[in-house]
XYZ file of N, CA, C and O in Angstrom:
616
model
N -2.576 -34.316 -3.626
C -3.826 -33.823 -4.051
C -4.144 -34.552 -5.335
O -3.305 -34.845 -6.172
N -5.406 -34.881 -5.555
C -5.881 -35.691 -6.719
C -6.224 -34.737 -7.847
O -6.638 -33.628 -7.651
N -5.949 -35.197 -9.064
C -6.377 -34.453 -10.214
C -7.726 -34.914 -10.776
O -8.327 -35.721 -10.147
N -8.044 -34.479 -11.920
C -9.344 -34.967 -12.467
C -9.545 -36.410 -12.711
O -10.555 -36.861 -12.720
N -8.457 -37.110 -12.985
C -8.578 -38.576 -13.251
C -8.126 -39.381 -11.980
O -7.890 -40.596 -12.154
N -7.949 -38.763 -10.837
C -7.653 -39.574 -9.651
C -6.171 -39.659 -9.320
O -5.800 -40.183 -8.356
N -5.282 -39.282 -10.196
C -3.884 -39.332 -9.924
C -3.394 -38.166 -9.146
O -3.981 -37.132 -9.227
N -2.366 -38.440 -8.329
C -1.848 -37.360 -7.509
C -1.030 -36.375 -8.261
O -0.104 -36.754 -9.102
N -1.235 -35.030 -8.115
C -0.339 -34.003 -8.473
C 0.179 -33.287 -7.372
O -0.649 -32.840 -6.434
N 1.492 -33.033 -7.280
C 2.042 -32.427 -6.030
C 1.612 -30.985 -5.862
O 1.270 -30.282 -6.749
N 1.713 -30.557 -4.562
C 1.366 -29.106 -4.258
C 2.283 -28.247 -4.921
O 1.906 -27.166 -5.404
N 3.570 -28.653 -4.963
C 4.613 -27.818 -5.629
C 4.288 -27.584 -7.109
O 4.478 -26.508 -7.562
N 3.858 -28.650 -7.805
C 3.472 -28.470 -9.236
C 2.287 -27.480 -9.409
O 2.282 -26.673 -10.234
N 1.380 -27.614 -8.441
C 0.169 -26.791 -8.549
C 0.519 -25.361 -8.208
O 0.113 -24.400 -8.932
N 1.322 -25.140 -7.240
C 1.701 -23.771 -6.808
C 2.601 -23.180 -7.943
O 2.412 -21.967 -8.290
N 3.412 -23.949 -8.665
C 4.248 -23.401 -9.754
C 3.305 -23.034 -10.972
O 3.543 -22.034 -11.593
N 2.315 -23.932 -11.158
C 1.397 -23.608 -12.275
C 0.570 -22.326 -11.968
O 0.351 -21.452 -12.806
N 0.165 -22.198 -10.697
C -0.633 -21.014 -10.250
C 0.231 -19.792 -10.495
O -0.202 -18.757 -11.035
N 1.557 -19.834 -10.138
C 2.458 -18.636 -10.273
C 2.601 -18.343 -11.879
O 2.547 -17.184 -12.195
N 2.685 -19.413 -12.606
C 2.817 -19.106 -14.178
C 1.653 -18.393 -14.640
O 1.710 -17.456 -15.419
N 0.485 -18.897 -14.262
C -0.791 -18.284 -14.726
C -0.951 -16.874 -14.238
O -1.278 -16.004 -15.019
N -0.669 -16.668 -13.018
C -0.874 -15.278 -12.424
C 0.148 -14.279 -12.955
O -0.157 -13.166 -13.032
N 1.279 -14.773 -13.378
C 2.319 -13.917 -13.966
C 2.072 -13.533 -15.447
O 2.789 -12.785 -16.049
N 1.156 -14.316 -16.044
C 0.836 -14.164 -17.468
C 0.223 -12.730 -17.761
O -0.490 -12.247 -16.905
N 0.409 -12.243 -18.920
C -0.219 -10.974 -19.210
C -1.722 -10.989 -19.181
O -2.433 -10.036 -18.866
N -2.318 -12.212 -19.391
C -3.837 -12.352 -19.335
C -4.270 -12.060 -17.909
O -5.381 -11.499 -17.739
N -3.567 -12.500 -16.944
C -3.974 -12.400 -15.571
C -3.371 -11.198 -14.733
O -3.926 -10.736 -13.806
N -2.238 -10.763 -15.142
C -1.491 -9.692 -14.470
C -2.338 -8.404 -14.422
O -2.227 -7.653 -13.430
N -3.170 -8.162 -15.429
C -3.998 -7.003 -15.443
C -5.357 -7.111 -14.688
O -6.073 -6.178 -14.668
N -5.620 -8.332 -14.185
C -6.895 -8.536 -13.530
C -6.726 -8.960 -12.131
O -6.578 -10.141 -11.873
N -6.611 -8.013 -11.263
C -6.440 -8.308 -9.820
C -7.508 -9.120 -9.241
O -7.258 -10.096 -8.517
N -8.810 -8.867 -9.643
C -9.914 -9.586 -9.003
C -9.947 -11.031 -9.427
O -10.065 -11.918 -8.589
N -9.673 -11.323 -10.692
C -9.596 -12.685 -11.090
C -8.449 -13.389 -10.553
O -8.590 -14.583 -10.214
N -7.393 -12.752 -10.381
C -6.162 -13.372 -9.834
C -6.456 -13.723 -8.402
O -6.118 -14.824 -7.914
N -7.090 -12.820 -7.665
C -7.481 -13.139 -6.239
C -8.407 -14.339 -6.197
O -8.240 -15.221 -5.325
N -9.427 -14.429 -7.087
C -10.345 -15.505 -7.096
C -9.550 -16.779 -7.304
O -9.716 -17.834 -6.683
N -8.696 -16.844 -8.325
C -7.934 -18.043 -8.706
C -7.011 -18.424 -7.564
O -7.073 -19.589 -7.169
N -6.281 -17.519 -7.066
C -5.420 -17.864 -5.901
C -6.203 -18.413 -4.683
O -5.844 -19.440 -4.109
N -7.283 -17.753 -4.296
C -8.108 -18.139 -3.173
C -8.626 -19.585 -3.413
O -8.531 -20.501 -2.498
N -9.170 -19.860 -4.626
C -9.687 -21.217 -4.889
C -8.619 -22.332 -4.893
O -8.847 -23.347 -4.272
N -7.524 -21.978 -5.492
C -6.369 -22.966 -5.530
C -5.795 -23.218 -4.177
O -5.586 -24.392 -3.744
N -5.563 -22.198 -3.403
C -5.022 -22.356 -2.042
C -6.065 -23.163 -1.201
O -5.607 -23.996 -0.352
N -7.328 -22.945 -1.354
C -8.317 -23.718 -0.580
C -8.206 -25.220 -1.013
O -8.280 -26.107 -0.209
N -8.153 -25.456 -2.288
C -8.050 -26.792 -2.706
C -6.750 -27.532 -2.282
O -6.807 -28.678 -1.815
N -5.651 -26.838 -2.282
C -4.396 -27.376 -1.774
C -4.541 -27.715 -0.342
O -3.984 -28.806 0.107
N -5.160 -26.849 0.465
C -5.214 -27.018 1.907
C -6.239 -28.178 2.166
O -6.373 -28.514 3.403
N -7.022 -28.569 1.235
C -7.926 -29.626 1.462
C -9.265 -29.161 1.998
O -10.186 -29.895 2.361
N -9.506 -27.811 2.055
C -10.692 -27.239 2.465
C -11.604 -26.786 1.387
O -12.257 -25.718 1.469
N -11.543 -27.431 0.178
C -12.344 -26.965 -0.976
C -13.833 -27.098 -0.697
O -14.570 -26.493 -1.533
N -14.277 -27.845 0.297
C -15.718 -27.941 0.549
C -16.269 -26.517 0.877
O -17.460 -26.332 0.688
N -15.432 -25.689 1.406
C -15.886 -24.384 1.781
C -15.893 -23.322 0.683
O -16.125 -22.171 0.861
N -15.616 -23.788 -0.483
C -15.594 -22.831 -1.675
C -16.992 -22.701 -2.200
O -17.372 -23.255 -3.263
N -17.753 -21.997 -1.433
C -19.191 -21.601 -1.865
C -19.309 -20.228 -2.310
O -18.326 -19.426 -1.950
N -20.302 -20.000 -3.010
C -20.405 -18.657 -3.543
C -20.438 -17.531 -2.393
O -19.769 -16.520 -2.698
N -21.003 -17.759 -1.353
C -21.055 -16.798 -0.260
C -19.681 -16.557 0.247
O -19.335 -15.386 0.443
N -18.859 -17.509 0.472
C -17.555 -17.501 1.050
C -16.699 -16.665 0.019
O -15.934 -15.730 0.440
N -16.769 -16.937 -1.242
C -15.935 -16.229 -2.301
C -16.338 -14.827 -2.265
O -15.552 -13.903 -2.380
N -17.700 -14.560 -2.246
C -18.200 -13.164 -2.303
C -17.623 -12.345 -1.106
O -17.318 -11.240 -1.294
N -17.659 -12.895 0.051
C -17.195 -12.194 1.227
C -15.661 -12.061 1.308
O -15.047 -11.067 1.708
N -14.985 -13.225 0.950
C -13.512 -13.215 1.150
C -12.749 -12.630 -0.064
O -11.708 -11.899 0.233
N -13.261 -12.848 -1.256
C -12.473 -12.308 -2.410
C -13.052 -11.069 -2.849
O -12.259 -10.102 -3.228
N -14.307 -10.824 -2.889
C -14.947 -9.631 -3.521
C -15.434 -8.665 -2.351
O -16.162 -7.776 -2.690
N -15.031 -8.922 -1.126
C -15.308 -7.940 -0.104
C -16.800 -7.609 0.162
O -17.119 -6.437 0.514
N -17.711 -8.553 -0.169
C -19.145 -8.309 0.052
C -19.319 -8.435 1.527
O -18.866 -9.308 2.214
N -20.064 -7.453 2.044
C -20.336 -7.382 3.535
C -21.624 -7.986 3.811
O -22.630 -7.919 3.078
N -21.831 -8.708 5.029
C -23.100 -9.267 5.443
C -24.061 -8.116 5.603
O -23.588 -7.066 6.049
N -25.218 -8.246 5.269
C -25.934 -9.387 4.664
C -25.726 -9.451 3.159
O -26.477 -8.748 2.446
N -24.785 -10.263 2.768
C -24.527 -10.538 1.331
C -25.480 -11.604 0.884
O -25.480 -12.635 1.489
N -26.157 -11.366 -0.186
C -27.094 -12.349 -0.675
C -26.747 -12.775 -2.196
O -27.020 -11.999 -3.103
N -26.090 -13.872 -2.331
C -25.722 -14.362 -3.600
C -26.792 -14.347 -4.684
O -26.588 -14.111 -5.896
N -27.995 -14.575 -4.217
C -29.120 -14.642 -5.171
C -29.504 -13.242 -5.763
O -30.070 -13.148 -6.790
N -29.073 -12.195 -5.034
C -29.354 -10.802 -5.488
C -28.122 -10.186 -6.024
O -28.228 -9.113 -6.727
N -26.963 -10.663 -5.757
C -25.682 -10.060 -6.221
C -24.922 -11.239 -6.896
O -24.385 -12.169 -6.345
N -24.820 -11.171 -8.224
C -24.222 -12.205 -9.047
C -22.748 -12.078 -9.318
O -22.173 -12.714 -10.255
N -22.037 -11.257 -8.515
C -20.566 -11.029 -8.770
C -19.802 -12.186 -8.875
O -18.955 -12.408 -9.793
N -20.011 -13.230 -7.980
C -19.216 -14.544 -8.019
C -19.533 -15.269 -9.234
O -18.560 -15.798 -9.919
N -20.666 -15.470 -9.595
C -21.055 -16.229 -10.812
C -20.497 -15.650 -12.089
O -19.997 -16.260 -12.939
N -20.665 -14.287 -12.175
C -20.150 -13.581 -13.222
C -18.618 -13.578 -13.344
O -18.076 -13.927 -14.432
N -17.908 -13.503 -12.238
C -16.468 -13.550 -12.242
C -15.992 -15.034 -12.498
O -14.873 -15.090 -13.138
N -16.751 -16.023 -12.018
C -16.376 -17.371 -12.333
C -16.396 -17.656 -13.816
O -15.593 -18.319 -14.400
N -17.414 -17.101 -14.504
C -17.513 -17.301 -15.962
C -16.312 -16.629 -16.639
O -15.679 -17.173 -17.538
N -15.975 -15.361 -16.192
C -14.896 -14.763 -16.740
C -13.549 -15.489 -16.478
O -12.630 -15.614 -17.351
N -13.433 -16.060 -15.252
C -12.216 -16.870 -14.905
C -12.088 -18.064 -15.823
O -10.972 -18.283 -16.334
N -13.213 -18.775 -16.071
C -13.129 -19.920 -16.978
C -12.652 -19.516 -18.355
O -11.836 -20.131 -19.040
N -13.198 -18.402 -18.886
C -12.786 -17.856 -20.178
C -11.363 -17.447 -20.262
O -10.651 -17.801 -21.170
N -10.905 -16.815 -19.216
C -9.472 -16.309 -19.155
C -8.544 -17.549 -19.072
O -7.505 -17.566 -19.626
N -8.940 -18.562 -18.227
C -8.086 -19.712 -18.201
C -8.001 -20.485 -19.543
O -6.894 -20.880 -20.075
N -9.066 -20.482 -20.188
C -9.114 -21.139 -21.573
C -8.305 -20.399 -22.520
O -7.446 -21.037 -23.239
N -8.350 -19.143 -22.510
C -7.521 -18.221 -23.326
C -6.037 -18.473 -22.949
O -5.180 -18.576 -23.918
N -5.715 -18.534 -21.743
C -4.344 -18.714 -21.315
C -3.779 -20.044 -21.804
O -2.702 -20.153 -22.382
N -4.624 -21.226 -21.575
C -4.098 -22.478 -22.073
C -4.169 -22.710 -23.543
O -3.492 -23.651 -24.093
N -4.834 -21.880 -24.313
C -4.781 -21.953 -25.735
C -3.689 -21.124 -26.320
O -3.376 -21.227 -27.467
N -3.007 -20.330 -25.447
C -1.968 -19.464 -25.922
C -0.605 -19.858 -25.226
O -0.125 -20.957 -25.383
N -0.197 -18.940 -24.376
C 1.103 -19.124 -23.802
C 1.180 -20.307 -22.745
O 2.312 -20.855 -22.509
N 0.075 -20.788 -22.296
C 0.113 -21.904 -21.339
C -0.039 -23.229 -21.985
O -0.287 -24.240 -21.294
N -0.103 -23.346 -23.270
C -0.457 -24.629 -23.960
C 0.604 -25.722 -23.701
O 0.324 -26.928 -23.775
N 1.898 -25.382 -23.304
C 2.828 -26.339 -22.979
C 3.038 -26.528 -21.466
O 4.103 -27.189 -21.110
N 2.207 -25.938 -20.620
C 2.414 -26.063 -19.248
C 2.205 -27.577 -18.805
O 1.423 -28.293 -19.454
N 2.907 -28.051 -17.801
C 2.817 -29.433 -17.394
C 1.474 -29.823 -16.856
O 1.069 -30.975 -16.837
N 0.754 -28.913 -16.205
C -0.599 -29.186 -15.679
C -1.501 -28.040 -16.083
O -1.009 -26.937 -16.441
N -2.836 -28.346 -15.988
C -3.852 -27.303 -16.294
C -4.729 -27.139 -15.124
O -5.011 -28.152 -14.385
N -5.122 -25.906 -14.908
C -6.067 -25.655 -13.823
C -7.336 -25.174 -14.506
O -7.329 -24.313 -15.400
N -8.512 -25.822 -14.127
C -9.689 -25.409 -14.749
C -10.813 -25.531 -13.713
O -10.647 -26.219 -12.678
N -12.004 -24.995 -14.026
C -13.182 -25.017 -13.189
C -14.302 -25.596 -14.095
O -14.508 -25.122 -15.153
N -14.994 -26.626 -13.523
C -16.086 -27.164 -14.200
C -17.244 -26.119 -14.090
O -17.347 -25.487 -13.086
N -18.101 -25.998 -15.134
C -19.243 -25.145 -15.098
C -20.051 -25.386 -13.829
O -20.371 -26.602 -13.478
N -20.442 -24.363 -13.105
C -21.267 -24.620 -11.837
C -20.509 -24.871 -10.589
O -21.035 -25.107 -9.576
N -19.135 -24.912 -10.703
C -18.296 -25.275 -9.563
C -17.265 -24.261 -9.376
O -16.758 -23.635 -10.289
N -16.950 -24.008 -8.049
C -15.941 -22.976 -7.748
C -14.674 -23.757 -7.230
O -13.723 -23.162 -6.765
N -14.686 -25.042 -7.414
C -13.561 -25.870 -6.971
C -12.648 -26.187 -8.142
O -13.057 -26.690 -9.167
N -11.394 -25.771 -8.050
C -10.462 -25.984 -9.248
C -10.155 -27.487 -9.421
O -10.088 -28.236 -8.403
N -9.920 -27.852 -10.718
C -9.528 -29.169 -11.059
C -8.176 -29.053 -11.636
O -7.952 -28.169 -12.397
N -7.330 -30.069 -11.325
C -6.016 -30.039 -11.856
C -5.888 -31.237 -12.766
O -6.200 -32.352 -12.312
N -5.253 -31.024 -13.933
C -5.099 -32.145 -14.859
C -3.685 -32.059 -15.494
O -3.252 -30.990 -15.933
N -2.994 -33.101 -15.524
C -1.585 -33.145 -16.039
C -1.750 -33.150 -17.561
O -2.719 -33.637 -18.174
N -0.733 -32.481 -18.175
C -0.688 -32.350 -19.627
C -0.612 -33.725 -20.287
O -1.365 -33.990 -21.321
N 0.086 -34.666 -19.692
C 0.142 -36.082 -20.260
C -1.255 -36.741 -20.310
O -1.613 -37.370 -21.186
N -2.009 -36.512 -19.148
C -3.407 -37.165 -19.242
C -4.199 -36.382 -20.246
O -4.983 -37.065 -21.002
N -4.194 -35.128 -20.333
C -5.001 -34.375 -21.286
C -4.642 -34.778 -22.725
O -5.471 -34.968 -23.591
N -3.297 -35.025 -22.996
C -2.884 -35.461 -24.385
C -3.406 -36.767 -24.661
O -3.871 -36.986 -25.755
N -3.450 -37.663 -23.685
C -3.903 -39.102 -23.928
C -5.364 -39.059 -24.153
O -5.891 -39.761 -25.086
N -6.116 -38.165 -23.491
C -7.593 -38.069 -23.691
C -7.882 -37.499 -25.076
O -8.738 -37.950 -25.732
N -7.049 -36.580 -25.475
C -7.274 -35.870 -26.802
C -7.011 -36.944 -27.863
O -7.737 -37.040 -28.853
N -5.918 -37.628 -27.757
C -5.559 -38.622 -28.703
C -6.623 -39.731 -28.901
O -7.080 -40.069 -29.929
N -7.150 -40.174 -27.709
C -8.208 -41.164 -27.718
C -9.441 -40.658 -28.349
O -10.096 -41.377 -29.001
N -9.769 -39.445 -28.179
C -10.974 -38.868 -28.791
C -10.756 -38.709 -30.304
O -11.803 -38.874 -31.037
N -9.568 -38.581 -30.807
C -9.329 -38.410 -32.267
C -9.348 -39.760 -33.002
O -9.605 -39.850 -34.125
N -8.990 -40.789 -32.254
C -8.929 -42.100 -32.942
C -10.286 -42.678 -33.012
O -10.933 -42.937 -31.996
N -10.736 -42.951 -34.219
C -12.098 -43.612 -34.429
C -11.869 -45.032 -34.599
O -10.857 -45.631 -34.845
N -13.089 -45.696 -34.580
C -13.110 -47.153 -34.723
C -12.486 -47.475 -36.137
O -11.837 -48.546 -36.371
N -12.758 -46.625 -37.127
C -12.219 -46.928 -38.446
C -10.721 -46.951 -38.465
O -10.099 -47.684 -39.197
N -10.127 -46.040 -37.647
C -8.682 -46.087 -37.558
C -8.046 -47.180 -36.838
O -6.931 -47.581 -37.032
N -8.797 -47.684 -35.946
C -8.346 -48.830 -35.100
C -8.521 -50.140 -35.822
O -7.573 -51.035 -35.885
N -9.601 -50.366 -36.498
C -9.880 -51.591 -37.180
C -9.759 -51.376 -38.662
O -10.400 -50.847 -39.278
N -8.526 -51.919 -39.189
C -8.285 -51.809 -40.553
C -8.432 -53.202 -41.213
O -8.339 -54.166 -40.664
N -8.591 -53.095 -42.507
C -8.701 -54.395 -43.241
C -7.326 -55.096 -43.368
O -6.287 -54.425 -43.371
N -7.389 -56.366 -43.506
C -6.162 -57.158 -43.640
C -6.391 -58.435 -43.164
O -7.551 -58.846 -42.665
N -5.360 -59.303 -43.144
C -5.471 -60.663 -42.711
C -5.625 -60.828 -41.232
O -6.304 -61.727 -40.706
N -5.033 -59.964 -40.516
C -5.143 -59.968 -39.033
C -4.283 -61.094 -38.517
O -3.535 -61.813 -39.123
N -4.626 -61.362 -37.258
C -3.925 -62.466 -36.541
C -4.905 -63.390 -35.889
O -5.861 -63.003 -35.312
N -4.618 -64.730 -36.101
C -5.659 -65.638 -35.465
C -5.305 -65.696 -33.934
O -4.135 -65.672 -33.509
N -6.442 -65.917 -33.223
C -6.288 -65.927 -31.747
C -7.027 -67.190 -31.297
O -8.244 -67.393 -31.740
N -6.458 -68.001 -30.512
C -7.103 -69.129 -29.935
C -7.705 -68.777 -28.577
O -6.974 -68.192 -27.734
N -8.970 -69.105 -28.427
C -9.731 -68.752 -27.169
C -10.091 -70.085 -26.600
O -10.861 -70.956 -27.153
N -9.602 -70.356 -25.334
C -10.014 -71.639 -24.755
C -11.572 -71.746 -24.467
O -12.139 -70.664 -24.035
N -12.111 -72.869 -24.705
C -13.542 -72.946 -24.489
C -13.801 -74.315 -23.744
O -13.274 -75.360 -24.215
N -14.499 -74.350 -22.719
C -14.760 -75.525 -21.966
C -15.685 -76.454 -22.683
O -15.657 -77.647 -22.616
N -16.625 -75.899 -23.363
C -17.699 -76.662 -23.997
C -17.702 -76.501 -25.446
O -18.275 -75.549 -25.989
N -16.982 -77.345 -26.152
C -16.819 -77.115 -27.621
C -18.153 -77.267 -28.343
O -18.374 -76.705 -29.376
N -19.021 -78.112 -27.763
C -20.399 -78.307 -28.307
C -21.167 -76.963 -28.389
O -21.913 -76.685 -29.240
N -20.977 -76.166 -27.357
C -21.733 -74.823 -27.245
C -21.122 -73.980 -28.400
O -21.900 -73.173 -28.969
N -19.921 -74.037 -28.647
C -19.284 -73.255 -29.676
C -19.839 -73.612 -31.062
O -20.032 -72.839 -31.920
N -20.119 -74.909 -31.280
C -20.564 -75.368 -32.644
C -22.044 -75.166 -32.905
O -22.472 -75.220 -33.946
N -22.795 -74.925 -31.880
C -24.188 -74.772 -32.081
C -24.618 -73.384 -32.338
O -23.986 -72.459 -32.453
């Protein structure tokens, strides 16, 4: 399965991460959020994440019976917001050293998996500014081949 940057992350790693998250004190007390997270991750692992729509989650996870109307019952949207908040809390505390992260983009019920190594490289790249990359000094001369020297001189 692919993660946020297109690299493969094994099902075993994702399942191990899911278990760590669900066993944490942040999630152990919240059966409904745990069910939501497990349902979404299992769907993503199985490759059927296209079916992760608000209606399906409402009926399968939150036991809403037909005729369930997501436009009139915001349980899934509300719980998705809570899930994003709880995942953020988990990864800022006891999960900060986990090898992968599970998160949900706003407006989506499809989980995204990102390796810690990728997240760390993104964070480092964001912190390095142009001023830190380009420093004063003599530098190094570089020869660049040019077919038309006259063009270079004009």
